[in-house]
mmCIF file of C-alpha atoms in Angstrom:
data_model
loop_
_atom_site.group_PDB
_atom_site.id
_atom_site.type_symbol
_atom_site.label_atom_id
_atom_site.label_comp_id
_atom_site.label_asym_id
_atom_site.label_seq_id
_atom_site.Cartn_x
_atom_site.Cartn_y
_atom_site.Cartn_z
ATOM 1 C CA MET R 1 2.497 22.569 15.975
ATOM 2 C CA SER R 2 4.506 21.473 18.958
ATOM 3 C CA LEU R 3 3.873 18.894 21.650
ATOM 4 C CA THR R 4 5.463 18.510 25.059
ATOM 5 C CA ILE R 5 7.041 15.210 26.013
ATOM 6 C CA GLN R 6 4.048 14.603 28.304
ATOM 7 C CA GLN R 7 1.655 15.136 25.396
ATOM 8 C CA VAL R 8 3.645 12.719 23.239
ATOM 9 C CA GLU R 9 3.448 10.107 25.982
ATOM 10 C CA LYS R 10 -0.313 10.662 26.215
ATOM 11 C CA LEU R 11 -0.503 10.142 22.466
ATOM 12 C CA LEU R 12 1.542 6.944 22.642
ATOM 13 C CA LEU R 13 -0.555 5.504 25.453
ATOM 14 C CA GLY R 14 -3.946 6.724 24.266
ATOM 15 C CA SER R 15 -6.397 5.523 21.650
ATOM 16 C CA HIS R 16 -6.811 8.676 19.603
ATOM 17 C CA LYS R 17 -8.101 8.445 16.035
ATOM 18 C CA PHE R 18 -6.642 10.315 13.086
ATOM 19 C CA GLU R 19 -7.539 10.749 9.437
ATOM 20 C CA HIS R 20 -4.025 11.299 8.077
ATOM 21 C CA LEU R 21 -2.833 7.918 6.786
ATOM 22 C CA SER R 22 0.910 8.203 7.264
ATOM 23 C CA PHE R 23 0.529 9.834 10.683
ATOM 24 C CA SER R 24 -1.666 6.923 11.789
ATOM 25 C CA LEU R 25 0.855 4.394 10.488
ATOM 26 C CA LEU R 26 3.761 6.219 12.122
ATOM 27 C CA LEU R 27 1.883 6.491 15.396
ATOM 28 C CA MET R 28 1.085 2.768 15.503
ATOM 29 C CA ARG R 29 4.763 1.981 14.940
ATOM 30 C CA LYS R 30 5.795 4.296 17.771
ATOM 31 C CA LYS R 31 3.068 2.993 20.086
ATOM 32 C CA MET R 32 4.399 -0.528 19.534
ATOM 33 C CA LEU R 33 7.977 0.551 20.274
ATOM 34 C CA TYR R 34 6.973 2.406 23.419
ATOM 35 C CA ALA R 35 4.777 -0.466 24.607
ATOM 36 C CA THR R 36 7.780 -2.792 24.476
ATOM 37 C CA ASN R 37 10.205 -0.340 26.095
ATOM 38 C CA THR R 38 8.912 2.564 28.196
ATOM 39 C CA SER R 39 12.342 4.024 28.882
ATOM 40 C CA PRO R 40 12.847 7.830 28.675
ATOM 41 C CA SER R 41 15.249 7.377 25.750
ATOM 42 C CA VAL R 42 12.609 5.532 23.692
ATOM 43 C CA LEU R 43 10.064 8.203 24.564
ATOM 44 C CA GLN R 44 12.515 10.920 23.450
ATOM 45 C CA GLU R 45 13.184 9.063 20.198
ATOM 46 C CA CYS R 46 9.439 8.662 19.527
ATOM 47 C CA ALA R 47 8.885 12.354 20.310
ATOM 48 C CA LYS R 48 11.662 13.402 17.944
ATOM 49 C CA GLU R 49 10.139 11.474 15.058
ATOM 50 C CA ILE R 50 6.557 12.527 15.757
ATOM 51 C CA LEU R 51 7.530 16.192 16.070
ATOM 52 C CA GLY R 52 9.634 15.946 12.912
ATOM 53 C CA PHE R 53 6.617 14.520 11.108
ATOM 54 C CA LEU R 54 4.300 17.249 12.373
ATOM 55 C CA GLU R 55 6.782 19.938 11.372
ATOM 56 C CA LYS R 56 6.888 18.620 7.815
ATOM 57 C CA PHE R 57 3.271 17.603 7.271
ATOM 58 C CA LYS R 58 1.161 19.824 9.565
ATOM 59 C CA GLY R 59 -0.184 21.639 6.498
ATOM 60 C CA THR R 60 -1.900 18.472 5.301
ATOM 61 C CA MET R 61 -3.282 17.349 8.660
ATOM 62 C CA SER R 62 -6.218 19.759 9.030
ATOM 63 C CA SER R 63 -8.739 18.178 11.421
ATOM 64 C CA ASP R 64 -6.120 15.958 13.057
ATOM 65 C CA LEU R 65 -4.388 19.026 14.472
ATOM 66 C CA ALA R 66 -7.456 19.672 16.613
ATOM 67 C CA VAL R 67 -7.090 16.213 18.174
ATOM 68 C CA LEU R 68 -3.422 16.899 18.921
ATOM 69 C CA GLU R 69 -4.177 20.320 20.409
ATOM 70 C CA LYS R 70 -6.525 18.670 22.918
ATOM 71 C CA LEU R 71 -3.855 16.331 24.304
ATOM 72 C CA MET W 1 -3.508 5.223 -19.939
ATOM 73 C CA LEU W 2 -3.555 2.009 -21.932
ATOM 74 C CA LYS W 3 -1.252 2.077 -24.934
ATOM 75 C CA SER W 4 -0.040 -0.326 -27.583
ATOM 76 C CA PHE W 5 3.512 -1.659 -27.521
ATOM 77 C CA GLN W 6 4.481 0.655 -30.397
ATOM 78 C CA GLU W 7 2.980 3.734 -28.723
ATOM 79 C CA THR W 8 4.788 2.891 -25.506
ATOM 80 C CA ALA W 9 8.113 2.333 -27.254
ATOM 81 C CA LYS W 10 7.726 5.719 -28.983
ATOM 82 C CA LEU W 11 7.216 7.478 -25.644
ATOM 83 C CA ILE W 12 10.321 5.772 -24.239
ATOM 84 C CA GLU W 13 12.339 6.730 -27.298
ATOM 85 C CA ALA W 14 11.098 10.319 -26.930
ATOM 86 C CA GLY W 15 12.792 10.395 -23.524
ATOM 87 C CA LYS W 16 9.636 10.537 -21.378
ATOM 88 C CA VAL W 17 9.755 9.541 -17.697
ATOM 89 C CA LEU W 18 7.326 6.642 -17.437
ATOM 90 C CA HIS W 19 5.795 4.054 -15.157
ATOM 91 C CA ILE W 20 4.679 1.042 -17.209
ATOM 92 C CA ALA W 21 2.558 -1.969 -16.292
ATOM 93 C CA GLY W 22 2.061 -4.897 -18.637
ATOM 94 C CA THR W 23 2.866 -8.513 -19.272
ATOM 95 C CA GLU W 24 6.281 -9.966 -18.571
ATOM 96 C CA ALA W 25 6.695 -10.681 -22.295
ATOM 97 C CA LEU W 26 5.886 -7.112 -23.409
ATOM 98 C CA LEU W 27 7.949 -5.439 -20.703
ATOM 99 C CA LYS W 28 10.998 -7.498 -21.643
ATOM 100 C CA LYS W 29 10.763 -6.309 -25.255
ATOM 101 C CA LEU W 30 10.547 -2.570 -24.520
ATOM 102 C CA PRO W 31 13.564 -0.393 -25.345
ATOM 103 C CA LYS W 32 15.861 1.079 -22.698
ATOM 104 C CA GLY W 33 14.870 4.469 -21.339
ATOM 105 C CA LYS W 34 13.618 6.489 -18.397
ATOM 106 C CA TRP W 35 11.058 4.007 -17.145
ATOM 107 C CA ALA W 36 10.261 1.525 -14.415
ATOM 108 C CA GLY W 37 7.724 -1.232 -14.812
ATOM 109 C CA GLY W 38 6.071 -4.288 -13.406
ATOM 110 C CA SER W 39 4.043 -7.235 -14.634
ATOM 111 C CA THR W 40 0.265 -7.496 -14.606
ATOM 112 C CA GLU W 41 -2.382 -8.194 -17.226
ATOM 113 C CA TYR W 42 -5.134 -6.532 -15.260
ATOM 114 C CA PHE W 43 -5.893 -2.842 -15.544
ATOM 115 C CA MET W 44 -8.425 -0.246 -14.539
ATOM 116 C CA ALA W 45 -8.679 1.873 -17.687
ATOM 117 C CA LYS W 46 -10.712 5.051 -18.132
ATOM 118 C CA ASP W 47 -13.451 3.004 -19.802
ATOM 119 C CA GLY W 48 -13.451 0.176 -17.269
ATOM 120 C CA GLY W 49 -11.608 -2.851 -15.930
ATOM 121 C CA LYS W 50 -9.634 -4.735 -18.602
ATOM 122 C CA ILE W 51 -7.516 -7.854 -18.966
ATOM 123 C CA SER W 52 -4.992 -7.567 -21.794
ATOM 124 C CA ASN W 53 -1.718 -9.157 -22.816
ATOM 125 C CA GLU W 54 -1.363 -6.709 -25.710
ATOM 126 C CA LEU W 55 -1.700 -3.319 -24.024
ATOM 127 C CA LEU W 56 0.460 -1.570 -21.461
ATOM 128 C CA PHE W 57 -0.699 0.883 -18.822
ATOM 129 C CA VAL W 58 1.589 3.886 -19.174
ATOM 130 C CA THR W 59 1.802 6.811 -16.774
ATOM 131 C CA GLU W 60 3.902 9.760 -17.861
ATOM 132 C CA PHE W 61 5.461 12.124 -15.335
ATOM 133 C CA PRO W 62 6.452 15.734 -16.078
ATOM 134 C CA TYR W 63 9.341 15.692 -13.597
ATOM 135 C CA GLU W 64 12.865 15.943 -14.920
ATOM 136 C CA ASP W 65 14.567 15.120 -11.642
ATOM 137 C CA PHE W 66 14.203 11.411 -10.991
ATOM 138 C CA SER W 67 16.132 8.227 -10.325
ATOM 139 C CA ILE W 68 15.386 4.582 -10.975
ATOM 140 C CA LYS W 69 16.996 2.157 -8.550
ATOM 141 C CA THR W 70 16.899 -1.550 -7.868
ATOM 142 C CA TYR W 71 16.797 -3.003 -4.359
ATOM 143 C CA SER W 72 17.603 -6.517 -3.206
ATOM 144 C CA ARG W 73 16.168 -7.938 0.004
ATOM 145 C CA ALA W 74 19.183 -6.592 1.892
ATOM 146 C CA GLU W 75 18.925 -3.143 0.291
ATOM 147 C CA ILE W 76 15.183 -2.478 0.460
ATOM 148 C CA GLU W 77 15.463 -0.891 3.922
ATOM 149 C CA ASN W 78 17.036 2.135 2.171
ATOM 150 C CA VAL W 79 14.083 2.794 -0.109
ATOM 151 C CA ALA W 80 12.579 5.707 1.823
ATOM 152 C CA ALA W 81 15.945 7.185 2.755
ATOM 153 C CA ASP W 82 16.706 7.347 -0.984
ATOM 154 C CA ALA W 83 13.401 9.062 -1.813
ATOM 155 C CA PHE W 84 13.256 12.782 -2.544
ATOM 156 C CA ASP W 85 12.123 15.052 0.298
ATOM 157 C CA ASN W 86 9.419 16.652 -1.801
ATOM 158 C CA GLY W 87 8.441 13.972 -4.238
ATOM 159 C CA PHE W 88 7.143 10.464 -4.325
ATOM 160 C CA SER W 89 8.491 7.012 -5.018
ATOM 161 C CA ILE W 90 6.750 4.182 -6.840
ATOM 162 C CA VAL W 91 7.976 0.837 -5.522
ATOM 163 C CA ILE W 92 7.416 -2.246 -7.719
ATOM 164 C CA ILE W 93 8.059 -5.624 -6.088
ATOM 165 C CA PRO W 94 7.634 -9.098 -7.644
ATOM 166 C CA PHE W 95 4.989 -11.201 -5.897
ATOM 167 C CA ASP W 96 6.240 -13.883 -3.504
ATOM 168 C CA SER W 97 9.878 -12.755 -3.770
ATOM 169 C CA THR W 98 12.106 -12.469 -0.710
ATOM 170 C CA VAL W 99 12.057 -8.695 -1.108
ATOM 171 C CA HIS W 100 8.223 -8.830 -1.065
ATOM 172 C CA LYS W 101 8.307 -10.627 2.292
ATOM 173 C CA GLU W 102 10.998 -8.327 3.702
ATOM 174 C CA TYR W 103 9.108 -5.199 2.697
ATOM 175 C CA ALA W 104 5.781 -6.534 3.963
ATOM 176 C CA GLN W 105 7.142 -7.437 7.369
ATOM 177 C CA LYS W 106 9.532 -4.570 8.035
ATOM 178 C CA ALA W 107 8.634 -1.486 5.970
ATOM 179 C CA ASP W 108 7.180 0.433 8.906
ATOM 180 C CA GLY W 109 10.607 0.351 10.539
ATOM 181 C CA PHE W 110 12.599 1.499 7.496
ATOM 182 C CA LYS W 111 14.452 4.804 7.915
ATOM 183 C CA ASP W 112 12.338 7.827 6.909
ATOM 184 C CA MET W 113 9.399 5.638 5.820
ATOM 185 C CA PHE W 114 6.726 8.076 6.957
ATOM 186 C CA MET W 115 8.756 11.225 6.215
ATOM 187 C CA LYS W 116 8.650 10.561 2.463
ATOM 188 C CA ASN W 117 5.817 9.699 0.077
ATOM 189 C CA ILE W 118 6.043 6.016 -0.727
ATOM 190 C CA VAL W 119 3.534 4.142 -2.891
ATOM 191 C CA GLY W 120 3.741 1.126 -5.129
ATOM 192 C CA TRP W 121 2.538 -2.299 -5.961
ATOM 193 C CA ILE W 122 3.275 -5.987 -6.069
ATOM 194 C CA SER W 123 3.645 -7.277 -9.618
ATOM 195 C CA GLY W 124 1.943 -10.477 -10.698
ATOM 196 C CA VAL W 125 0.859 -12.724 -13.531
ATOM 197 C CA ASN W 126 -2.266 -13.772 -15.390
ATOM 198 C CA LEU W 127 -3.877 -16.097 -12.864
ATOM 199 C CA GLY W 128 -5.203 -18.322 -15.626
ATOM 200 C CA ILE W 129 -1.905 -18.872 -17.445
ATOM 201 C CA PRO W 130 0.751 -21.094 -15.862
ATOM 202 C CA GLY W 131 4.473 -20.516 -16.318
ATOM 203 C CA GLN W 132 4.576 -16.738 -15.983
ATOM 204 C CA THR W 133 6.894 -14.964 -13.542
ATOM 205 C CA PRO W 134 6.090 -11.748 -11.675
ATOM 206 C CA ILE W 135 8.780 -9.209 -12.524
ATOM 207 C CA ALA W 136 9.899 -5.652 -11.900
ATOM 208 C CA VAL W 137 11.860 -3.925 -14.652
ATOM 209 C CA CYS W 138 14.487 -1.212 -14.505
ATOM 210 C CA GLY W 139 14.070 0.541 -17.850
ATOM 211 C CA THR W 140 17.400 2.345 -17.799
ATOM 212 C CA ASP W 141 19.180 -0.905 -18.662
ATOM 213 C CA ALA W 142 16.051 -2.937 -19.505
ATOM 214 C CA SER W 143 16.859 -5.491 -16.807
ATOM 215 C CA ALA W 144 14.009 -7.601 -15.433
ATOM 216 C CA TYR W 145 14.030 -9.017 -11.916
ATOM 217 C CA ASN W 146 11.963 -11.597 -10.078
ATOM 218 C CA ASP W 147 13.943 -11.103 -6.868
ATOM 219 C CA LYS W 148 14.493 -7.346 -6.678
ATOM 220 C CA ALA W 149 12.323 -4.286 -6.293
ATOM 221 C CA VAL W 150 12.559 -1.508 -8.854
ATOM 222 C CA VAL W 151 11.753 1.973 -7.623
ATOM 223 C CA LEU W 152 11.028 5.151 -9.554
ATOM 224 C CA HIS W 153 11.941 8.079 -7.294
ATOM 225 C CA LEU W 154 10.453 11.366 -8.516
ATOM 226 C CA ASN W 155 11.320 14.850 -7.317
ATOM 227 C CA VAL W 156 8.408 17.268 -7.463
ATOM 228 C CA PRO W 157 8.893 21.069 -7.723
ATOM 229 C CA SER W 158 8.951 22.739 -4.308
ATOM 230 C CA ASP W 159 5.759 24.717 -4.975
ATOM 231 C CA LYS W 160 3.802 21.460 -5.306
ATOM 232 C CA ALA W 161 2.477 19.295 -2.474
ATOM 233 C CA VAL W 162 2.346 15.516 -2.708
ATOM 234 C CA ASN W 163 -0.298 13.519 -0.905
ATOM 235 C CA VAL W 164 -0.524 9.721 -0.612
ATOM 236 C CA ASN W 165 -3.823 8.199 0.348
ATOM 237 C CA ILE W 166 -5.973 5.112 0.110
ATOM 238 C CA ILE W 167 -9.587 4.344 -0.667
ATOM 239 C CA ASN W 168 -10.692 1.410 1.387
ATOM 240 C CA ILE W 169 -14.212 0.175 0.752
ATOM 241 C CA PHE W 170 -13.959 -2.033 3.821
ATOM 242 C CA ALA W 171 -14.386 -1.105 7.456
ATOM 243 C CA GLN W 172 -14.224 -3.144 10.619
ATOM 244 C CA ASP W 173 -17.465 -4.899 11.511
ATOM 245 C CA GLU W 174 -17.876 -3.437 14.977
ATOM 246 C CA SER W 175 -20.233 -6.270 15.936
ATOM 247 C CA SER W 176 -17.550 -8.900 15.319
ATOM 248 C CA PRO W 177 -14.929 -9.745 17.951
ATOM 249 C CA ILE W 178 -11.444 -8.266 18.118
ATOM 250 C CA ILE W 179 -8.841 -10.634 16.684
ATOM 251 C CA THR W 180 -5.202 -10.326 17.734
ATOM 252 C CA PHE W 181 -2.130 -12.417 17.072
ATOM 253 C CA ALA W 182 0.849 -13.559 19.094
ATOM 254 C CA GLU W 183 2.568 -14.824 15.933
ATOM 255 C CA GLU W 184 3.336 -12.369 13.146
ATOM 256 C CA GLY W 185 3.593 -13.095 9.450
ATOM 257 C CA PHE W 186 1.834 -14.233 6.316
ATOM 258 C CA SER W 187 0.684 -17.524 7.912
ATOM 259 C CA VAL W 188 -0.796 -18.155 11.323
ATOM 260 C CA ALA W 189 -2.465 -21.041 13.105
ATOM 261 C CA LYS W 190 -3.658 -19.426 16.308
ATOM 262 C CA CYS W 191 -5.081 -16.086 17.246
ATOM 263 C CA PHE W 192 -6.928 -14.507 20.148
ATOM 264 C CA VAL W 193 -10.623 -13.851 19.677
ATOM 265 C CA ASN W 194 -11.652 -11.246 22.242
ATOM 266 C CA GLY W 195 -8.594 -12.355 24.212
ATOM 267 C CA LYS W 196 -9.319 -16.095 24.103
ATOM 268 C CA GLU W 197 -6.770 -18.278 22.328
ATOM 269 C CA THR W 198 -8.422 -19.827 19.295
ATOM 270 C CA VAL W 199 -7.447 -21.788 16.188
ATOM 271 C CA LEU W 200 -8.191 -19.218 13.500
ATOM 272 C CA ALA W 201 -9.136 -21.781 10.843
ATOM 273 C CA ASP W 202 -11.680 -23.310 13.251
ATOM 274 C CA TYR W 203 -13.065 -19.879 14.121
ATOM 275 C CA ILE W 204 -13.510 -19.092 10.426
ATOM 276 C CA ALA W 205 -15.243 -22.421 9.749
ATOM 277 C CA GLN W 206 -17.453 -22.366 12.832
ATOM 278 C CA ASN W 207 -18.596 -18.797 12.209
ATOM 279 C CA LYS W 208 -18.944 -19.213 8.437
ATOM 280 C CA ILE W 209 -16.677 -16.209 7.859
ATOM 281 C CA ASP W 210 -16.593 -15.108 4.228
ATOM 282 C CA THR W 211 -12.856 -15.059 3.471
ATOM 283 C CA LYS W 212 -13.415 -12.746 0.526
ATOM 284 C CA LEU W 213 -13.752 -10.129 3.241
ATOM 285 C CA PRO W 214 -10.399 -9.011 4.653
ATOM 286 C CA LEU W 215 -9.301 -8.613 8.222
ATOM 287 C CA VAL W 216 -9.213 -4.873 8.885
ATOM 288 C CA GLY W 217 -6.499 -3.656 11.235
ATOM 289 C CA ASP W 218 -7.141 -0.552 13.321
ATOM 290 C CA TYR W 219 -4.270 1.875 12.765
ATOM 291 C CA ALA W 220 -5.301 4.811 14.957
ATOM 292 C CA GLY W 221 -8.411 5.500 12.925
ATOM 293 C CA ASN W 222 -7.277 4.215 9.536
ATOM 294 C CA GLY W 223 -8.257 0.708 8.437
ATOM 295 C CA VAL W 224 -5.546 -1.432 6.858
ATOM 296 C CA ASN W 225 -6.710 -4.630 5.180
ATOM 297 C CA ILE W 226 -5.138 -8.070 5.291
ATOM 298 C CA SER W 227 -6.669 -10.437 2.722
ATOM 299 C CA PHE W 228 -7.142 -14.151 3.174
ATOM 300 C CA LYS W 229 -5.224 -16.266 0.656
ATOM 301 C CA ALA W 230 -5.973 -19.856 1.638
ATOM 302 C CA ILE W 231 -6.546 -22.148 4.583
ATOM 303 C CA GLU W 232 -4.387 -25.268 4.445
ATOM 304 C CA ASN W 233 -3.959 -27.930 7.120
ATOM 305 C CA GLY W 234 -5.249 -25.659 9.856
ATOM 306 C CA VAL W 235 -2.984 -22.772 8.866
ATOM 307 C CA VAL W 236 -4.446 -19.514 7.572
ATOM 308 C CA ASN W 237 -2.388 -17.835 4.859
ATOM 309 C CA PHE W 238 -2.700 -14.124 4.102
ATOM 310 C CA TYR W 239 -1.607 -11.818 1.271
ATOM 311 C CA ALA W 240 0.087 -9.518 3.803
ATOM 312 C CA PRO W 241 1.446 -10.181 7.264
ATOM 313 C CA VAL W 242 -0.526 -9.727 10.458
ATOM 314 C CA PHE W 243 1.187 -7.922 13.327
ATOM 315 C CA ASN W 244 0.937 -8.554 17.050
ATOM 316 C CA HIS W 245 0.441 -4.912 18.038
ATOM 317 C CA ILE W 246 -2.620 -4.418 15.832
ATOM 318 C CA GLN W 247 -6.245 -5.153 16.670
ATOM 319 C CA TYR W 248 -8.153 -6.677 13.771
ATOM 320 C CA ARG W 249 -11.797 -7.405 13.053
ATOM 321 C CA ILE W 250 -13.410 -9.044 10.068
ATOM 322 C CA ALA W 251 -14.679 -6.459 7.573
ATOM 323 C CA LYS W 252 -18.324 -5.547 7.294
ATOM 324 C CA SER W 253 -19.820 -7.396 4.346
ATOM 325 C CA ILE W 254 -20.430 -5.581 1.085
ATOM 326 C CA ALA W 255 -23.482 -6.274 -1.036
ATOM 327 C CA ASN W 256 -22.236 -4.669 -4.248
ATOM 328 C CA TYR W 257 -18.563 -3.861 -4.855
ATOM 329 C CA GLU W 258 -19.116 -1.555 -7.826
ATOM 330 C CA LYS W 259 -21.778 0.405 -5.960
ATOM 331 C CA GLU W 260 -19.595 0.609 -2.858
ATOM 332 C CA PHE W 261 -16.635 1.900 -4.876
ATOM 333 C CA HIS W 262 -18.771 4.532 -6.554
ATOM 334 C CA SER W 263 -20.258 5.575 -3.259
ATOM 335 C CA LYS W 264 -16.742 5.968 -1.771
ATOM 336 C CA LEU W 265 -15.506 7.712 -4.912
ATOM 337 C CA ALA W 266 -18.268 10.327 -4.916
ATOM 338 C CA ASP W 267 -16.042 12.516 -2.730
ATOM 339 C CA PHE W 268 -13.139 12.213 -5.170
ATOM 340 C CA LYS W 269 -14.729 13.405 -8.415
ATOM 341 C CA GLU W 270 -12.345 16.342 -8.691
ATOM 342 C CA THR W 271 -9.286 14.306 -7.713
ATOM 343 C CA GLU W 272 -6.614 13.964 -10.359
ATOM 344 C CA ALA W 273 -4.330 11.147 -9.341
ATOM 345 C CA ALA W 274 -0.734 11.307 -10.564
ATOM 346 C CA PHE W 275 -0.605 7.542 -9.980
ATOM 347 C CA SER W 276 -3.002 4.942 -8.664
ATOM 348 C CA CYS W 277 -3.352 1.192 -8.415
ATOM 349 C CA ASN W 278 -6.058 -1.144 -7.220
ATOM 350 C CA CYS W 279 -6.123 -4.705 -5.938
ATOM 351 C CA ILE W 280 -6.641 -7.854 -8.013
ATOM 352 C CA LEU W 281 -8.996 -9.152 -5.305
ATOM 353 C CA ASN W 282 -11.227 -6.092 -5.675
ATOM 354 C CA PHE W 283 -11.111 -6.696 -9.450
ATOM 355 C CA LEU W 284 -11.997 -10.389 -9.151
ATOM 356 C CA TYR W 285 -14.411 -10.399 -6.214
ATOM 357 C CA GLY W 286 -16.038 -7.195 -7.445
ATOM 358 C CA GLU W 287 -16.191 -8.510 -11.010
ATOM 359 C CA LEU W 288 -14.849 -5.139 -12.151
ATOM 360 C CA GLU W 289 -13.932 -6.240 -15.687
ATOM 361 C CA GLY W 290 -15.758 -3.823 -17.990
ATOM 362 C CA LYS W 291 -16.891 -1.658 -15.058
ATOM 363 C CA LYS W 292 -15.609 1.887 -14.570
ATOM 364 C CA ILE W 293 -13.955 3.146 -11.400
ATOM 365 C CA GLU W 294 -13.916 6.840 -12.293
ATOM 366 C CA ALA W 295 -10.908 9.056 -11.573
ATOM 367 C CA PHE W 296 -8.553 6.236 -10.669
ATOM 368 C CA ALA W 297 -7.045 4.384 -13.622
ATOM 369 C CA GLY W 298 -3.951 2.238 -13.206
ATOM 370 C CA PRO W 299 -2.619 -1.276 -12.849
ATOM 371 C CA ILE W 300 -4.546 -3.927 -10.973
ATOM 372 C CA THR W 301 -2.043 -5.421 -8.601
ATOM 373 C CA PHE W 302 -1.141 -8.307 -6.315
ATOM 374 C CA GLY W 303 -0.707 -6.096 -3.264
ATOM 375 C CA GLU W 304 -0.606 -2.336 -2.896
ATOM 376 C CA ILE W 305 1.900 -0.148 -1.139
ATOM 377 C CA ALA W 306 0.862 2.952 0.761
ATOM 378 C CA TYR W 307 4.048 3.231 2.832
ATOM 379 C CA GLN W 308 3.508 -0.356 3.989
ATOM 380 C CA LEU W 309 1.890 -3.279 2.199
ATOM 381 C CA VAL W 310 -1.918 -3.206 2.147
ATOM 382 C CA ASN W 311 -4.524 -5.427 0.492
ATOM 383 C CA GLN W 312 -7.885 -4.957 -1.230
ATOM 384 C CA THR W 313 -7.232 -1.239 -1.341
ATOM 385 C CA LEU W 314 -6.998 1.526 -3.938
ATOM 386 C CA VAL W 315 -3.813 3.564 -3.442
ATOM 387 C CA TYR W 316 -3.296 6.945 -5.071
ATOM 388 C CA VAL W 317 -0.983 9.944 -5.177
ATOM 389 C CA THR W 318 -1.956 13.532 -5.889
ATOM 390 C CA VAL W 319 0.359 16.417 -6.718
ATOM 391 C CA ASP W 320 -1.257 19.850 -6.275
#
């Protein structure tokens, strides 16, 4: 599972719903950070953490992956 | 499962890795060993909800690689960084301590918080007995703390997968307005109701809101509950902090707690939780004493941790 930087930004600015608890919690944290500072460096940092999460936990995310693939 | 003091002491002396919940007095008398514990007198046992100052709820883990660490307010930010990559950590924090407040307000920003599997609970007291102190205990030196968290970090074999999840019987009442906050924390005076600045205590009174129902925050599809504690002098106090980037609504009302739990739990009949805990408010408001919540036995707690602090929620870990 990989997302482009544009897809991560879409995720951070959108209102997508997920089942995976820790992904939802992580995403809300990152959305808050990006809402307060929309600089490219913050976006890169958010992307790094989200992609790191997906790399580690994609096997447990089942139906949520479909939402991410549609970004 | 629930065990006597002697049975628990025997397991400790046999060198088992244990999580133990029980009264402050019992925990302080247990021998040193490979265990971490916290205070509560409320339990969900296999045969139903129980209040006991004589029994301890003991969970044994088959993992040889573990560590038990204590964390002050200043150190708690390291809790997830210290956790094993493929394992889980059980965090026990004394109610109303500075480390409780620090964790509640900042856990989502701690390093590696969502890259590790972090669960836990807030320890408490018997609500009917004055003079008790919520504690967390580090069994390796049998030291009890009312101002530090004690964490049991467990490393799980690499062929096993750990999953942390919650069972929340509450959902946002979609017909109620969205409530947001400019102030963050355990106590607030004002909020925004559908964008209009409002005194929250007045809103609750005027709309006859049942404060046994939590606020449910929308976390990208997952509901996270914030329970009402008290309303004093126009200030609303909660059992967990509200945040200004989250949209809340009052929960949909529930006619029958026990029925609602069983209905939610129908999907989890085959689940074998390695650890679980449930909220004292579910126990009290749901009158769960003597009533079974199948599949999920464990301590009844004064706040639950599923990465961050949640309320009125069952938290569990599976290892498959």
